[in-house]
Amino acid sequence: MENYESEMAYPISSPGVQKNEDCECLNSLAKNGLGLVNPEKVFTFYNELHSYLASAGIDGVKVDVQNILQTLGAGHGGRVKLTRKYHQALEASIVRNFRNNGIISCMSHNTDGLYSAKRTAFIRASDDFWPRDAASHTIHIASVAYNTVFLDEFMQPDWDMFHRQSLHPMAEYHGAARAVGGCAIYVR
């Protein structure tokens, strides 16, 4: 990681986020930090990673936790500049290494991320899917349906995975919602 000039960075959330969502993961990152690639070297990082994956037969990537960039802008010209730099590098690398714009953009609903993404085709329209939490299914479908109304204007919404297993009591519910939801369904 030396050649990418990575440094430890410590997320700083807004008071509103801290008050509304006390997140253990974000609190841990704020305390312990995370490695942040120098924004001037981030294309090289993405390109080397993606070219390796493509050479191994991988045809796309899911890029998660993109909204963390909005908490790391201090010392990098602000959150908008940092997010834009990262998204430009990410999308340039995706176009270069994956023939069919192979990216699912996840945890990226922050305004800076949405408006910096110019070529990303798919965006996760939901929070994480929790198949074992019976109370989560209805709110999951409602959330992605509402988010799709906005996100569908510029990206193809992805409604997260679901289990088609006949043993799962909500499989038909999720399948039907996705069938009418206009979202991608992945089959392997």
Short mmCIF file of N, CA and C in Angstrom, two decimals:
data_model
loop_
_atom_site.label_atom_id
_atom_site.label_comp_id
_atom_site.label_asym_id
_atom_site.label_seq_id
_atom_site.Cartn_x
_atom_site.Cartn_y
_atom_site.Cartn_z
N MET A 1 0.82 -1.20 0.00
CA MET A 1 0.00 0.00 0.00
C MET A 1 0.86 1.26 0.00
N GLU A 2 2.16 1.06 0.17
CA GLU A 2 3.06 2.21 0.23
C GLU A 2 2.99 3.07 -1.02
N ASN A 3 2.94 2.41 -2.19
CA ASN A 3 2.95 3.18 -3.44
C ASN A 3 1.66 3.97 -3.67
N TYR A 4 0.63 3.72 -2.88
CA TYR A 4 -0.61 4.50 -2.98
C TYR A 4 -0.65 5.64 -1.97
N GLU A 5 0.40 5.76 -1.17
CA GLU A 5 0.50 6.80 -0.15
C GLU A 5 -0.73 6.82 0.76
N SER A 6 -1.13 5.63 1.19
CA SER A 6 -2.28 5.52 2.09
C SER A 6 -1.93 6.03 3.48
N GLU A 7 -2.92 6.61 4.12
CA GLU A 7 -2.75 7.10 5.49
C GLU A 7 -3.97 6.72 6.30
N MET A 8 -3.78 6.66 7.60
CA MET A 8 -4.92 6.42 8.48
C MET A 8 -5.79 7.67 8.49
N ALA A 9 -7.08 7.46 8.39
CA ALA A 9 -8.05 8.55 8.43
C ALA A 9 -9.12 8.20 9.46
N TYR A 10 -9.68 9.21 10.06
CA TYR A 10 -10.66 9.01 11.13
C TYR A 10 -11.96 9.73 10.77
N PRO A 11 -13.00 8.98 10.47
CA PRO A 11 -14.27 9.59 10.07
C PRO A 11 -14.81 10.57 11.11
N ILE A 12 -15.37 11.65 10.61
CA ILE A 12 -16.02 12.65 11.47
C ILE A 12 -17.46 12.77 10.97
N SER A 13 -18.42 12.26 11.75
CA SER A 13 -19.82 12.37 11.34
C SER A 13 -20.41 13.67 11.81
N SER A 14 -21.45 14.06 11.12
CA SER A 14 -22.17 15.27 11.52
C SER A 14 -22.93 15.01 12.82
N PRO A 15 -23.20 16.07 13.57
CA PRO A 15 -23.99 15.89 14.80
C PRO A 15 -25.36 15.25 14.54
N GLY A 16 -25.97 15.56 13.40
CA GLY A 16 -27.26 14.97 13.06
C GLY A 16 -27.18 13.47 12.89
N VAL A 17 -26.14 13.00 12.20
CA VAL A 17 -25.96 11.56 12.03
C VAL A 17 -25.70 10.91 13.38
N GLN A 18 -24.86 11.53 14.18
CA GLN A 18 -24.56 10.96 15.50
C GLN A 18 -25.81 10.85 16.36
N LYS A 19 -26.68 11.84 16.28
CA LYS A 19 -27.89 11.83 17.10
C LYS A 19 -28.91 10.81 16.60
N ASN A 20 -29.05 10.69 15.29
CA ASN A 20 -30.09 9.83 14.72
C ASN A 20 -29.68 8.37 14.55
N GLU A 21 -28.40 8.13 14.39
CA GLU A 21 -27.98 6.75 14.16
C GLU A 21 -26.65 6.50 14.87
N ASP A 22 -26.73 5.98 16.05
CA ASP A 22 -25.53 5.63 16.79
C ASP A 22 -25.06 4.27 16.27
N CYS A 23 -24.10 4.31 15.36
CA CYS A 23 -23.67 3.11 14.65
C CYS A 23 -22.36 2.57 15.23
N GLU A 24 -22.39 1.34 15.70
CA GLU A 24 -21.18 0.74 16.28
C GLU A 24 -20.02 0.71 15.30
N CYS A 25 -20.32 0.38 14.05
CA CYS A 25 -19.26 0.29 13.04
C CYS A 25 -18.61 1.66 12.82
N LEU A 26 -19.43 2.69 12.63
CA LEU A 26 -18.89 4.03 12.41
C LEU A 26 -18.14 4.52 13.64
N ASN A 27 -18.66 4.22 14.82
CA ASN A 27 -17.96 4.61 16.06
C ASN A 27 -16.60 3.93 16.14
N SER A 28 -16.53 2.67 15.73
CA SER A 28 -15.26 1.95 15.74
C SER A 28 -14.27 2.55 14.75
N LEU A 29 -14.77 2.90 13.55
CA LEU A 29 -13.90 3.53 12.55
C LEU A 29 -13.41 4.89 13.03
N ALA A 30 -14.29 5.64 13.68
CA ALA A 30 -13.89 6.96 14.19
C ALA A 30 -12.80 6.83 15.25
N LYS A 31 -12.88 5.77 16.02
CA LYS A 31 -11.88 5.55 17.08
C LYS A 31 -10.59 4.95 16.54
N ASN A 32 -10.71 3.93 15.69
CA ASN A 32 -9.55 3.16 15.24
C ASN A 32 -9.01 3.57 13.87
N GLY A 33 -9.83 4.27 13.09
CA GLY A 33 -9.40 4.74 11.78
C GLY A 33 -9.54 3.70 10.69
N LEU A 34 -9.26 4.14 9.48
CA LEU A 34 -9.25 3.26 8.31
C LEU A 34 -8.21 3.78 7.34
N GLY A 35 -7.75 2.92 6.47
CA GLY A 35 -6.74 3.32 5.49
C GLY A 35 -7.38 4.08 4.34
N LEU A 36 -6.89 5.26 4.05
CA LEU A 36 -7.40 6.07 2.95
C LEU A 36 -6.29 6.25 1.92
N VAL A 37 -6.54 5.78 0.71
CA VAL A 37 -5.58 5.94 -0.38
C VAL A 37 -5.53 7.42 -0.76
N ASN A 38 -4.33 7.92 -1.01
CA ASN A 38 -4.16 9.30 -1.46
C ASN A 38 -5.07 9.52 -2.67
N PRO A 39 -5.92 10.54 -2.63
CA PRO A 39 -6.84 10.78 -3.75
C PRO A 39 -6.14 10.93 -5.10
N GLU A 40 -4.90 11.39 -5.10
CA GLU A 40 -4.15 11.51 -6.36
C GLU A 40 -3.68 10.16 -6.88
N LYS A 41 -3.71 9.14 -6.05
CA LYS A 41 -3.25 7.80 -6.43
C LYS A 41 -4.40 6.79 -6.50
N VAL A 42 -5.62 7.25 -6.26
CA VAL A 42 -6.73 6.31 -6.14
C VAL A 42 -7.06 5.61 -7.47
N PHE A 43 -6.88 6.29 -8.62
CA PHE A 43 -7.11 5.59 -9.89
C PHE A 43 -6.14 4.44 -10.05
N THR A 44 -4.88 4.66 -9.72
CA THR A 44 -3.89 3.59 -9.82
C THR A 44 -4.29 2.41 -8.94
N PHE A 45 -4.73 2.70 -7.73
CA PHE A 45 -5.18 1.64 -6.82
C PHE A 45 -6.33 0.85 -7.43
N TYR A 46 -7.40 1.56 -7.84
CA TYR A 46 -8.55 0.87 -8.41
C TYR A 46 -8.17 0.10 -9.67
N ASN A 47 -7.40 0.74 -10.55
CA ASN A 47 -7.05 0.10 -11.81
C ASN A 47 -6.23 -1.18 -11.59
N GLU A 48 -5.28 -1.14 -10.68
CA GLU A 48 -4.48 -2.34 -10.42
C GLU A 48 -5.35 -3.44 -9.80
N LEU A 49 -6.22 -3.08 -8.89
CA LEU A 49 -7.12 -4.06 -8.28
C LEU A 49 -8.08 -4.65 -9.33
N HIS A 50 -8.72 -3.80 -10.09
CA HIS A 50 -9.71 -4.26 -11.07
C HIS A 50 -9.08 -5.02 -12.22
N SER A 51 -7.90 -4.61 -12.67
CA SER A 51 -7.25 -5.36 -13.75
C SER A 51 -6.86 -6.76 -13.28
N TYR A 52 -6.44 -6.88 -12.03
CA TYR A 52 -6.14 -8.20 -11.46
C TYR A 52 -7.41 -9.06 -11.42
N LEU A 53 -8.50 -8.48 -10.92
CA LEU A 53 -9.75 -9.23 -10.84
C LEU A 53 -10.24 -9.64 -12.23
N ALA A 54 -10.17 -8.72 -13.19
CA ALA A 54 -10.60 -9.03 -14.56
C ALA A 54 -9.75 -10.14 -15.16
N SER A 55 -8.45 -10.12 -14.89
CA SER A 55 -7.57 -11.17 -15.42
C SER A 55 -7.87 -12.53 -14.82
N ALA A 56 -8.52 -12.54 -13.66
CA ALA A 56 -8.91 -13.79 -13.00
C ALA A 56 -10.32 -14.23 -13.42
N GLY A 57 -10.93 -13.50 -14.35
CA GLY A 57 -12.25 -13.88 -14.84
C GLY A 57 -13.43 -13.21 -14.16
N ILE A 58 -13.16 -12.30 -13.25
CA ILE A 58 -14.24 -11.57 -12.57
C ILE A 58 -14.77 -10.51 -13.54
N ASP A 59 -16.10 -10.37 -13.64
CA ASP A 59 -16.66 -9.43 -14.61
C ASP A 59 -17.33 -8.21 -14.00
N GLY A 60 -17.15 -8.01 -12.70
CA GLY A 60 -17.71 -6.83 -12.06
C GLY A 60 -17.45 -6.86 -10.56
N VAL A 61 -17.77 -5.76 -9.90
CA VAL A 61 -17.53 -5.65 -8.47
C VAL A 61 -18.71 -4.96 -7.78
N LYS A 62 -18.87 -5.27 -6.51
CA LYS A 62 -19.80 -4.56 -5.63
C LYS A 62 -18.91 -3.67 -4.77
N VAL A 63 -19.12 -2.38 -4.82
CA VAL A 63 -18.31 -1.45 -4.05
C VAL A 63 -19.18 -0.91 -2.93
N ASP A 64 -18.86 -1.33 -1.72
CA ASP A 64 -19.70 -1.06 -0.55
C ASP A 64 -19.15 0.10 0.28
N VAL A 65 -19.96 0.62 1.15
CA VAL A 65 -19.63 1.64 2.14
C VAL A 65 -19.04 2.90 1.49
N GLN A 66 -19.55 3.26 0.33
CA GLN A 66 -19.03 4.45 -0.36
C GLN A 66 -19.34 5.74 0.38
N ASN A 67 -20.41 5.74 1.15
CA ASN A 67 -20.77 6.98 1.85
C ASN A 67 -19.80 7.35 2.96
N ILE A 68 -18.86 6.48 3.29
CA ILE A 68 -17.85 6.81 4.31
C ILE A 68 -17.01 8.00 3.85
N LEU A 69 -16.91 8.19 2.53
CA LEU A 69 -16.10 9.30 2.01
C LEU A 69 -16.58 10.65 2.51
N GLN A 70 -17.89 10.79 2.74
CA GLN A 70 -18.39 12.09 3.20
C GLN A 70 -17.89 12.45 4.59
N THR A 71 -17.34 11.48 5.31
CA THR A 71 -16.83 11.75 6.66
C THR A 71 -15.31 11.94 6.68
N LEU A 72 -14.67 11.86 5.51
CA LEU A 72 -13.20 11.87 5.45
C LEU A 72 -12.62 13.05 4.68
N GLY A 73 -13.42 14.06 4.39
CA GLY A 73 -12.97 15.16 3.54
C GLY A 73 -11.97 16.11 4.17
N ALA A 74 -11.87 16.15 5.49
CA ALA A 74 -10.94 17.08 6.15
C ALA A 74 -9.52 16.81 5.68
N GLY A 75 -8.85 17.86 5.24
CA GLY A 75 -7.48 17.73 4.77
C GLY A 75 -7.37 17.32 3.31
N HIS A 76 -8.52 17.12 2.66
CA HIS A 76 -8.52 16.70 1.25
C HIS A 76 -9.39 17.62 0.40
N GLY A 77 -9.60 18.83 0.85
CA GLY A 77 -10.40 19.78 0.09
C GLY A 77 -11.89 19.68 0.34
N GLY A 78 -12.29 18.92 1.34
CA GLY A 78 -13.71 18.77 1.67
C GLY A 78 -14.30 17.49 1.12
N ARG A 79 -15.48 17.18 1.62
CA ARG A 79 -16.10 15.90 1.28
C ARG A 79 -16.49 15.81 -0.20
N VAL A 80 -16.94 16.92 -0.78
CA VAL A 80 -17.37 16.89 -2.18
C VAL A 80 -16.18 16.60 -3.09
N LYS A 81 -15.09 17.29 -2.86
CA LYS A 81 -13.89 17.10 -3.69
C LYS A 81 -13.36 15.68 -3.55
N LEU A 82 -13.30 15.16 -2.33
CA LEU A 82 -12.80 13.81 -2.10
C LEU A 82 -13.72 12.78 -2.76
N THR A 83 -15.01 12.92 -2.56
CA THR A 83 -15.96 11.97 -3.14
C THR A 83 -15.89 11.99 -4.66
N ARG A 84 -15.85 13.18 -5.24
CA ARG A 84 -15.78 13.30 -6.70
C ARG A 84 -14.52 12.63 -7.24
N LYS A 85 -13.39 12.87 -6.59
CA LYS A 85 -12.12 12.28 -7.03
C LYS A 85 -12.20 10.75 -7.00
N TYR A 86 -12.71 10.21 -5.91
CA TYR A 86 -12.83 8.76 -5.77
C TYR A 86 -13.80 8.18 -6.80
N HIS A 87 -14.95 8.83 -7.01
CA HIS A 87 -15.92 8.30 -7.98
C HIS A 87 -15.39 8.38 -9.40
N GLN A 88 -14.72 9.45 -9.75
CA GLN A 88 -14.15 9.55 -11.09
C GLN A 88 -13.14 8.44 -11.33
N ALA A 89 -12.29 8.19 -10.34
CA ALA A 89 -11.29 7.13 -10.46
C ALA A 89 -11.94 5.76 -10.53
N LEU A 90 -12.92 5.53 -9.67
CA LEU A 90 -13.62 4.25 -9.65
C LEU A 90 -14.28 3.97 -10.99
N GLU A 91 -15.03 4.94 -11.49
CA GLU A 91 -15.75 4.72 -12.74
C GLU A 91 -14.80 4.58 -13.93
N ALA A 92 -13.71 5.33 -13.95
CA ALA A 92 -12.73 5.19 -15.03
C ALA A 92 -12.12 3.79 -15.02
N SER A 93 -11.85 3.27 -13.85
CA SER A 93 -11.29 1.92 -13.74
C SER A 93 -12.30 0.86 -14.13
N ILE A 94 -13.55 1.04 -13.73
CA ILE A 94 -14.61 0.09 -14.09
C ILE A 94 -14.75 0.01 -15.60
N VAL A 95 -14.82 1.16 -16.26
CA VAL A 95 -14.96 1.21 -17.71
C VAL A 95 -13.77 0.54 -18.38
N ARG A 96 -12.61 0.76 -17.84
CA ARG A 96 -11.39 0.21 -18.43
C ARG A 96 -11.28 -1.31 -18.26
N ASN A 97 -11.76 -1.83 -17.14
CA ASN A 97 -11.50 -3.23 -16.82
C ASN A 97 -12.70 -4.18 -16.94
N PHE A 98 -13.91 -3.65 -16.91
CA PHE A 98 -15.08 -4.52 -16.97
C PHE A 98 -15.97 -4.08 -18.12
N ARG A 99 -16.06 -4.94 -19.11
CA ARG A 99 -16.71 -4.63 -20.38
C ARG A 99 -18.13 -4.07 -20.25
N ASN A 100 -18.92 -4.60 -19.36
CA ASN A 100 -20.33 -4.22 -19.28
C ASN A 100 -20.64 -3.30 -18.10
N ASN A 101 -19.71 -2.41 -17.77
CA ASN A 101 -19.92 -1.47 -16.66
C ASN A 101 -20.28 -2.23 -15.40
N GLY A 102 -19.49 -3.25 -15.09
CA GLY A 102 -19.78 -4.17 -14.00
C GLY A 102 -19.54 -3.61 -12.62
N ILE A 103 -20.51 -2.85 -12.11
CA ILE A 103 -20.41 -2.33 -10.75
C ILE A 103 -21.80 -2.24 -10.14
N ILE A 104 -21.89 -2.65 -8.89
CA ILE A 104 -23.06 -2.36 -8.06
C ILE A 104 -22.54 -1.42 -6.97
N SER A 105 -23.10 -0.24 -6.95
CA SER A 105 -22.69 0.78 -5.99
C SER A 105 -23.56 0.65 -4.74
N CYS A 106 -22.93 0.43 -3.59
CA CYS A 106 -23.68 0.16 -2.36
C CYS A 106 -23.34 1.15 -1.25
N MET A 107 -24.32 1.34 -0.38
CA MET A 107 -24.19 2.29 0.72
C MET A 107 -23.64 3.61 0.19
N SER A 108 -24.36 4.13 -0.79
CA SER A 108 -23.86 5.31 -1.50
C SER A 108 -24.97 6.33 -1.74
N HIS A 109 -25.90 6.46 -0.82
CA HIS A 109 -27.02 7.38 -1.01
C HIS A 109 -26.73 8.80 -0.56
N ASN A 110 -25.50 9.08 -0.16
CA ASN A 110 -25.21 10.47 0.20
C ASN A 110 -25.22 11.31 -1.08
N THR A 111 -25.64 12.54 -0.96
CA THR A 111 -25.82 13.41 -2.12
C THR A 111 -24.54 13.55 -2.92
N ASP A 112 -23.41 13.71 -2.25
CA ASP A 112 -22.13 13.87 -2.96
C ASP A 112 -21.85 12.66 -3.84
N GLY A 113 -22.10 11.48 -3.31
CA GLY A 113 -21.87 10.25 -4.07
C GLY A 113 -22.82 10.11 -5.23
N LEU A 114 -24.09 10.37 -5.00
CA LEU A 114 -25.09 10.22 -6.07
C LEU A 114 -24.79 11.15 -7.24
N TYR A 115 -24.45 12.39 -6.95
CA TYR A 115 -24.22 13.33 -8.03
C TYR A 115 -22.80 13.29 -8.60
N SER A 116 -21.91 12.56 -7.96
CA SER A 116 -20.57 12.38 -8.51
C SER A 116 -20.51 11.16 -9.43
N ALA A 117 -21.42 10.24 -9.25
CA ALA A 117 -21.44 9.03 -10.08
C ALA A 117 -22.05 9.38 -11.43
N LYS A 118 -21.27 9.27 -12.48
CA LYS A 118 -21.74 9.63 -13.82
C LYS A 118 -21.97 8.41 -14.71
N ARG A 119 -21.29 7.29 -14.42
CA ARG A 119 -21.38 6.13 -15.30
C ARG A 119 -21.84 4.87 -14.60
N THR A 120 -21.99 4.91 -13.29
CA THR A 120 -22.39 3.73 -12.55
C THR A 120 -23.79 3.31 -12.98
N ALA A 121 -23.94 2.04 -13.32
CA ALA A 121 -25.22 1.55 -13.83
C ALA A 121 -26.16 1.09 -12.72
N PHE A 122 -25.64 0.38 -11.74
CA PHE A 122 -26.49 -0.21 -10.70
C PHE A 122 -26.18 0.39 -9.33
N ILE A 123 -27.23 0.65 -8.57
CA ILE A 123 -27.07 1.18 -7.22
C ILE A 123 -27.97 0.39 -6.28
N ARG A 124 -27.42 -0.01 -5.17
CA ARG A 124 -28.21 -0.71 -4.16
C ARG A 124 -29.21 0.28 -3.59
N ALA A 125 -30.49 -0.06 -3.64
CA ALA A 125 -31.56 0.85 -3.23
C ALA A 125 -32.00 0.64 -1.79
N SER A 126 -31.27 -0.19 -1.07
CA SER A 126 -31.75 -0.57 0.26
C SER A 126 -30.63 -0.56 1.29
N ASP A 127 -31.06 -0.68 2.50
CA ASP A 127 -30.16 -1.04 3.58
C ASP A 127 -29.92 -2.55 3.43
N ASP A 128 -29.13 -3.12 4.28
CA ASP A 128 -28.86 -4.55 4.17
C ASP A 128 -30.13 -5.37 4.38
N PHE A 129 -30.17 -6.51 3.71
CA PHE A 129 -31.28 -7.45 3.81
C PHE A 129 -30.99 -8.42 4.94
N TRP A 130 -31.95 -8.61 5.82
CA TRP A 130 -31.79 -9.48 6.98
C TRP A 130 -32.81 -10.62 6.90
N PRO A 131 -32.51 -11.70 6.21
CA PRO A 131 -33.50 -12.76 5.99
C PRO A 131 -34.02 -13.43 7.26
N ARG A 132 -33.25 -13.42 8.32
CA ARG A 132 -33.69 -14.09 9.56
C ARG A 132 -34.49 -13.19 10.49
N ASP A 133 -34.62 -11.93 10.14
CA ASP A 133 -35.38 -10.98 10.95
C ASP A 133 -36.77 -10.81 10.33
N ALA A 134 -37.76 -11.47 10.91
CA ALA A 134 -39.11 -11.47 10.34
C ALA A 134 -39.68 -10.07 10.17
N ALA A 135 -39.34 -9.16 11.04
CA ALA A 135 -39.88 -7.80 10.97
C ALA A 135 -39.25 -6.97 9.85
N SER A 136 -38.16 -7.43 9.27
CA SER A 136 -37.43 -6.62 8.30
C SER A 136 -37.99 -6.69 6.88
N HIS A 137 -38.75 -7.70 6.56
CA HIS A 137 -39.14 -7.93 5.16
C HIS A 137 -40.04 -6.83 4.60
N THR A 138 -41.07 -6.46 5.32
CA THR A 138 -41.99 -5.44 4.82
C THR A 138 -41.30 -4.09 4.71
N ILE A 139 -40.53 -3.71 5.72
CA ILE A 139 -39.85 -2.41 5.67
C ILE A 139 -38.78 -2.41 4.58
N HIS A 140 -38.15 -3.55 4.33
CA HIS A 140 -37.16 -3.64 3.26
C HIS A 140 -37.82 -3.34 1.91
N ILE A 141 -38.93 -4.01 1.63
CA ILE A 141 -39.61 -3.81 0.35
C ILE A 141 -40.14 -2.38 0.24
N ALA A 142 -40.72 -1.85 1.30
CA ALA A 142 -41.21 -0.47 1.27
C ALA A 142 -40.07 0.51 1.02
N SER A 143 -38.95 0.33 1.69
CA SER A 143 -37.80 1.24 1.53
C SER A 143 -37.28 1.23 0.11
N VAL A 144 -37.07 0.04 -0.44
CA VAL A 144 -36.50 -0.01 -1.79
C VAL A 144 -37.49 0.51 -2.82
N ALA A 145 -38.78 0.30 -2.59
CA ALA A 145 -39.77 0.83 -3.52
C ALA A 145 -39.73 2.36 -3.53
N TYR A 146 -39.70 2.98 -2.36
CA TYR A 146 -39.61 4.44 -2.28
C TYR A 146 -38.28 4.95 -2.85
N ASN A 147 -37.19 4.32 -2.49
CA ASN A 147 -35.88 4.75 -3.00
C ASN A 147 -35.79 4.61 -4.51
N THR A 148 -36.44 3.59 -5.05
CA THR A 148 -36.41 3.35 -6.49
C THR A 148 -37.05 4.50 -7.26
N VAL A 149 -38.08 5.12 -6.71
CA VAL A 149 -38.73 6.25 -7.39
C VAL A 149 -37.71 7.34 -7.69
N PHE A 150 -36.81 7.62 -6.76
CA PHE A 150 -35.78 8.63 -6.96
C PHE A 150 -34.60 8.08 -7.76
N LEU A 151 -34.05 6.97 -7.32
CA LEU A 151 -32.81 6.45 -7.90
C LEU A 151 -32.97 6.02 -9.36
N ASP A 152 -34.16 5.55 -9.72
CA ASP A 152 -34.41 5.04 -11.06
C ASP A 152 -34.27 6.12 -12.14
N GLU A 153 -34.23 7.37 -11.73
CA GLU A 153 -34.07 8.45 -12.70
C GLU A 153 -32.67 8.48 -13.32
N PHE A 154 -31.67 7.90 -12.63
CA PHE A 154 -30.32 7.97 -13.18
C PHE A 154 -29.49 6.71 -13.01
N MET A 155 -29.99 5.72 -12.31
CA MET A 155 -29.29 4.43 -12.18
C MET A 155 -30.32 3.33 -12.07
N GLN A 156 -29.91 2.11 -12.37
CA GLN A 156 -30.79 0.96 -12.21
C GLN A 156 -30.74 0.51 -10.76
N PRO A 157 -31.85 0.60 -10.04
CA PRO A 157 -31.85 0.18 -8.63
C PRO A 157 -31.67 -1.34 -8.48
N ASP A 158 -30.95 -1.70 -7.47
CA ASP A 158 -30.74 -3.09 -7.08
C ASP A 158 -31.39 -3.24 -5.70
N TRP A 159 -32.24 -4.24 -5.54
CA TRP A 159 -33.01 -4.37 -4.30
C TRP A 159 -32.37 -5.32 -3.31
N ASP A 160 -31.12 -5.64 -3.47
CA ASP A 160 -30.37 -6.54 -2.60
C ASP A 160 -30.82 -7.97 -2.83
N MET A 161 -30.07 -8.86 -2.25
CA MET A 161 -30.32 -10.28 -2.45
C MET A 161 -31.61 -10.72 -1.75
N PHE A 162 -32.09 -11.86 -2.18
CA PHE A 162 -33.16 -12.51 -1.45
C PHE A 162 -33.01 -14.00 -1.68
N HIS A 163 -33.56 -14.77 -0.80
CA HIS A 163 -33.44 -16.22 -0.90
C HIS A 163 -34.65 -16.77 -1.61
N ARG A 164 -34.43 -17.45 -2.69
CA ARG A 164 -35.52 -18.05 -3.43
C ARG A 164 -35.83 -19.45 -2.90
N GLN A 165 -35.16 -19.81 -1.84
CA GLN A 165 -35.34 -21.15 -1.28
C GLN A 165 -36.81 -21.36 -0.92
N SER A 166 -37.32 -22.49 -1.34
CA SER A 166 -38.73 -22.78 -1.07
C SER A 166 -39.01 -22.88 0.42
N LEU A 167 -37.96 -23.10 1.21
CA LEU A 167 -38.16 -23.21 2.65
C LEU A 167 -38.27 -21.87 3.35
N HIS A 168 -37.84 -20.79 2.69
CA HIS A 168 -37.91 -19.48 3.33
C HIS A 168 -39.33 -18.95 3.21
N PRO A 169 -39.96 -18.60 4.31
CA PRO A 169 -41.38 -18.20 4.28
C PRO A 169 -41.66 -16.92 3.48
N MET A 170 -40.65 -16.09 3.25
CA MET A 170 -40.87 -14.83 2.54
C MET A 170 -40.34 -14.84 1.11
N ALA A 171 -39.93 -15.99 0.60
CA ALA A 171 -39.34 -16.07 -0.74
C ALA A 171 -40.29 -15.57 -1.81
N GLU A 172 -41.53 -16.01 -1.79
CA GLU A 172 -42.50 -15.58 -2.80
C GLU A 172 -42.79 -14.08 -2.71
N TYR A 173 -42.86 -13.57 -1.51
CA TYR A 173 -43.10 -12.14 -1.28
C TYR A 173 -41.99 -11.31 -1.94
N HIS A 174 -40.75 -11.69 -1.67
CA HIS A 174 -39.61 -10.96 -2.25
C HIS A 174 -39.55 -11.14 -3.76
N GLY A 175 -39.79 -12.34 -4.22
CA GLY A 175 -39.77 -12.60 -5.67
C GLY A 175 -40.82 -11.77 -6.39
N ALA A 176 -42.03 -11.72 -5.86
CA ALA A 176 -43.11 -10.95 -6.48
C ALA A 176 -42.79 -9.46 -6.47
N ALA A 177 -42.28 -8.96 -5.36
CA ALA A 177 -41.94 -7.54 -5.27
C ALA A 177 -40.89 -7.17 -6.31
N ARG A 178 -39.90 -7.99 -6.47
CA ARG A 178 -38.84 -7.70 -7.44
C ARG A 178 -39.35 -7.84 -8.88
N ALA A 179 -40.27 -8.76 -9.09
CA ALA A 179 -40.82 -8.94 -10.44
C ALA A 179 -41.55 -7.69 -10.92
N VAL A 180 -42.23 -6.99 -10.03
CA VAL A 180 -42.94 -5.78 -10.42
C VAL A 180 -42.15 -4.51 -10.11
N GLY A 181 -41.02 -4.64 -9.46
CA GLY A 181 -40.25 -3.48 -8.99
C GLY A 181 -39.33 -2.85 -10.00
N GLY A 182 -39.13 -3.50 -11.14
CA GLY A 182 -38.24 -2.92 -12.14
C GLY A 182 -36.77 -3.03 -11.80
N CYS A 183 -36.43 -3.93 -10.90
CA CYS A 183 -35.04 -4.07 -10.48
C CYS A 183 -34.41 -5.31 -11.10
N ALA A 184 -33.11 -5.35 -11.05
CA ALA A 184 -32.39 -6.51 -11.57
C ALA A 184 -32.58 -7.70 -10.65
N ILE A 185 -32.63 -8.87 -11.25
CA ILE A 185 -32.66 -10.12 -10.48
C ILE A 185 -31.48 -10.94 -10.99
N TYR A 186 -30.62 -11.33 -10.08
CA TYR A 186 -29.41 -12.06 -10.45
C TYR A 186 -29.65 -13.55 -10.26
N VAL A 187 -29.25 -14.31 -11.25
CA VAL A 187 -29.42 -15.76 -11.20
C VAL A 187 -28.05 -16.39 -11.38
N ARG A 188 -27.77 -17.37 -10.51
CA ARG A 188 -26.50 -18.06 -10.72
C ARG A 188 -26.73 -19.53 -10.85
#
